[in-house]
CSV table of C-alpha atoms in Angstrom, one decimal:
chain,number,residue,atom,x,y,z
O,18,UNK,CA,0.0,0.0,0.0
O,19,UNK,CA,1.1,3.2,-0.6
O,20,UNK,CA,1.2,6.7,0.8
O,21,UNK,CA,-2.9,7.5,1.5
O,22,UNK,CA,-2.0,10.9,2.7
O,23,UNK,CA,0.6,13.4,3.9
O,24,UNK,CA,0.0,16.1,7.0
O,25,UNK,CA,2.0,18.7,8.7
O,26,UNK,CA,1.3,19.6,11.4
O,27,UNK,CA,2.4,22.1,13.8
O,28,UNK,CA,2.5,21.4,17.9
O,29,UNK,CA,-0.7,22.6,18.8
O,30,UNK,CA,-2.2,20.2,16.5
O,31,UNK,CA,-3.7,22.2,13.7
O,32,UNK,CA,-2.7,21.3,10.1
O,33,UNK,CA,-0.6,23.3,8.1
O,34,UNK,CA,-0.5,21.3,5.0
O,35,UNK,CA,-2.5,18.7,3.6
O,36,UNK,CA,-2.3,16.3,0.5
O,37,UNK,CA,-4.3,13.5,-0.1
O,38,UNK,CA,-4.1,10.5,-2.7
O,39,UNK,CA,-7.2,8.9,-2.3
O,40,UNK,CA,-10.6,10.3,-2.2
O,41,UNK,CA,-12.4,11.8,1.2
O,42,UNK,CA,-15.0,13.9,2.2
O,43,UNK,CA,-14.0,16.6,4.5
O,44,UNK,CA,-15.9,15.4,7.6
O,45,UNK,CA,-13.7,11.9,7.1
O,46,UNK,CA,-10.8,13.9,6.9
O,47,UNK,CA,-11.6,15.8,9.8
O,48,UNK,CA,-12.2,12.8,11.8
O,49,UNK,CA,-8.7,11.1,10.4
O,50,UNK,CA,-6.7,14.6,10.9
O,51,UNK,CA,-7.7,14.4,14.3
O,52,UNK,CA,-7.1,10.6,15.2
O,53,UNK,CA,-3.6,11.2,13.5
O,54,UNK,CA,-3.0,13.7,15.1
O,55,UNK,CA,-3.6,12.6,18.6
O,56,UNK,CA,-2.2,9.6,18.3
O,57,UNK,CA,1.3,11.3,17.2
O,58,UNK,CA,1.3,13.8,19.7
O,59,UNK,CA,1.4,10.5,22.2
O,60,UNK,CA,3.8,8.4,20.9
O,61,UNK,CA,7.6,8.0,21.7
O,62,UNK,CA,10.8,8.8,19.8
O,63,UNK,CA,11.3,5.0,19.4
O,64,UNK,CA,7.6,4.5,17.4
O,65,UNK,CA,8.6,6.1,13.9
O,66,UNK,CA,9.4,4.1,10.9
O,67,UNK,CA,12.9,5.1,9.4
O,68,UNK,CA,12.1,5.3,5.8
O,69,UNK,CA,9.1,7.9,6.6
O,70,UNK,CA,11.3,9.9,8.9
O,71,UNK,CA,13.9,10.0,5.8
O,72,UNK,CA,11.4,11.2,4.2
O,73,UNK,CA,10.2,14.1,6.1
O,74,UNK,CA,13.9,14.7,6.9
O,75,UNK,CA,14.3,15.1,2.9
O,76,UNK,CA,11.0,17.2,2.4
O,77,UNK,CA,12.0,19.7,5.4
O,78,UNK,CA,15.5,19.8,4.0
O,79,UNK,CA,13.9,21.0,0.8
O,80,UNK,CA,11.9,23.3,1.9
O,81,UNK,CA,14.5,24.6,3.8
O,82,UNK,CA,16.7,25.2,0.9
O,83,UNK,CA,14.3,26.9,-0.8
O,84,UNK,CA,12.6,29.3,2.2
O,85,UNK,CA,16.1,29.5,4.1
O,86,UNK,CA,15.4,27.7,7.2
O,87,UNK,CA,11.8,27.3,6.6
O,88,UNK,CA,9.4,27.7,9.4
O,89,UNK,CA,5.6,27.2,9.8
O,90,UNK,CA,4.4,30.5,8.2
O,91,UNK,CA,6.7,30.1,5.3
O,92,UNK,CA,4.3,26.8,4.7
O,93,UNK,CA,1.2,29.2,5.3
O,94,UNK,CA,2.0,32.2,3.4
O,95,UNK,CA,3.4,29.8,0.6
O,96,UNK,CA,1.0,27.0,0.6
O,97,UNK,CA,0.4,26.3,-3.0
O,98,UNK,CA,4.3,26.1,-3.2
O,99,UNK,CA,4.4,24.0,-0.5
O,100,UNK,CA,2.0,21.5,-2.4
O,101,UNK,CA,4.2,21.7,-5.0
O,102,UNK,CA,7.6,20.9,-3.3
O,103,UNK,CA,4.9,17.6,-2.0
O,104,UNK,CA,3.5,16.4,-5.3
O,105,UNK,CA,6.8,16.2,-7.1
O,106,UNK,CA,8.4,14.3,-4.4
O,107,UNK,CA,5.1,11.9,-4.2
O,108,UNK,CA,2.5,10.7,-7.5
O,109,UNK,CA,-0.5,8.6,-6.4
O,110,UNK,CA,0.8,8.1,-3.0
O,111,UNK,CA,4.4,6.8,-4.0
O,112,UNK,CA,7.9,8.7,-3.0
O,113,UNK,CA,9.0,8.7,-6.6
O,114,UNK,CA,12.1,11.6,-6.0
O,115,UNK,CA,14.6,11.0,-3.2
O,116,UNK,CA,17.1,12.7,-4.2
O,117,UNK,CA,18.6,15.6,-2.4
O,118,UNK,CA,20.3,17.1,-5.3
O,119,UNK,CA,17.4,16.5,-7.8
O,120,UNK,CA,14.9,17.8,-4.8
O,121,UNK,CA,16.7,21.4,-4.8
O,122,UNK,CA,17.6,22.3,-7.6
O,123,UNK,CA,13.7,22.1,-8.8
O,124,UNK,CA,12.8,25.2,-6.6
O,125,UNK,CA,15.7,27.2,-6.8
């Protein structure tokens, strides 16, 4: 199975970005924002899957070449270019780009 769905979100739980590859209404997606989101904010450093947290690493490392050392309102001020950093990293929930090098030199 692939990626369903991608969220950021900040510590007080609200979501700052969301992309979804599968379809939802928005009262499901309210529901499973929330769940998510509860259930992160409870777990342990040692509960994360190391690919996914690659991942992440690699998305915030892009953004951050491309805001200089982005923070939350960069992603809110710049949403649609936030989405865009997402989908070319992931198509029909699949990571399809990896690479660093590729991954910045896109949005500079």
């Amino acid at each position: 199975m692939g990626i369903r769905f991608i969220l950021m979100v900040n510590k007080q739980g609200q979501t700052r970005l969301a992309q979804y590859y599968e379809y939802l209404t928005i009262e499901e997606r309210r529901a499973l924002e929330g769940e998510i989101v509860r259930k992160c904010l409870a777990r342990n450093e040692q509960q994360n899957e190391l690919a996914i947290l690659e991942f992440i690493h690699l998305l915030v490392e892009t953004m951050d070449r491309h805001f200089g050392n982005v923070c939350e309102l960069d992603i809110m001020f710049h949403l649609e270019k936030a989405h865009f950093m997402l989908e070319e990293m992931v198509m029909n929930g699949c990571i399809i780009e990896t690479s660093k090098q590729i991954s910045s030199l896109q949005y500079n």
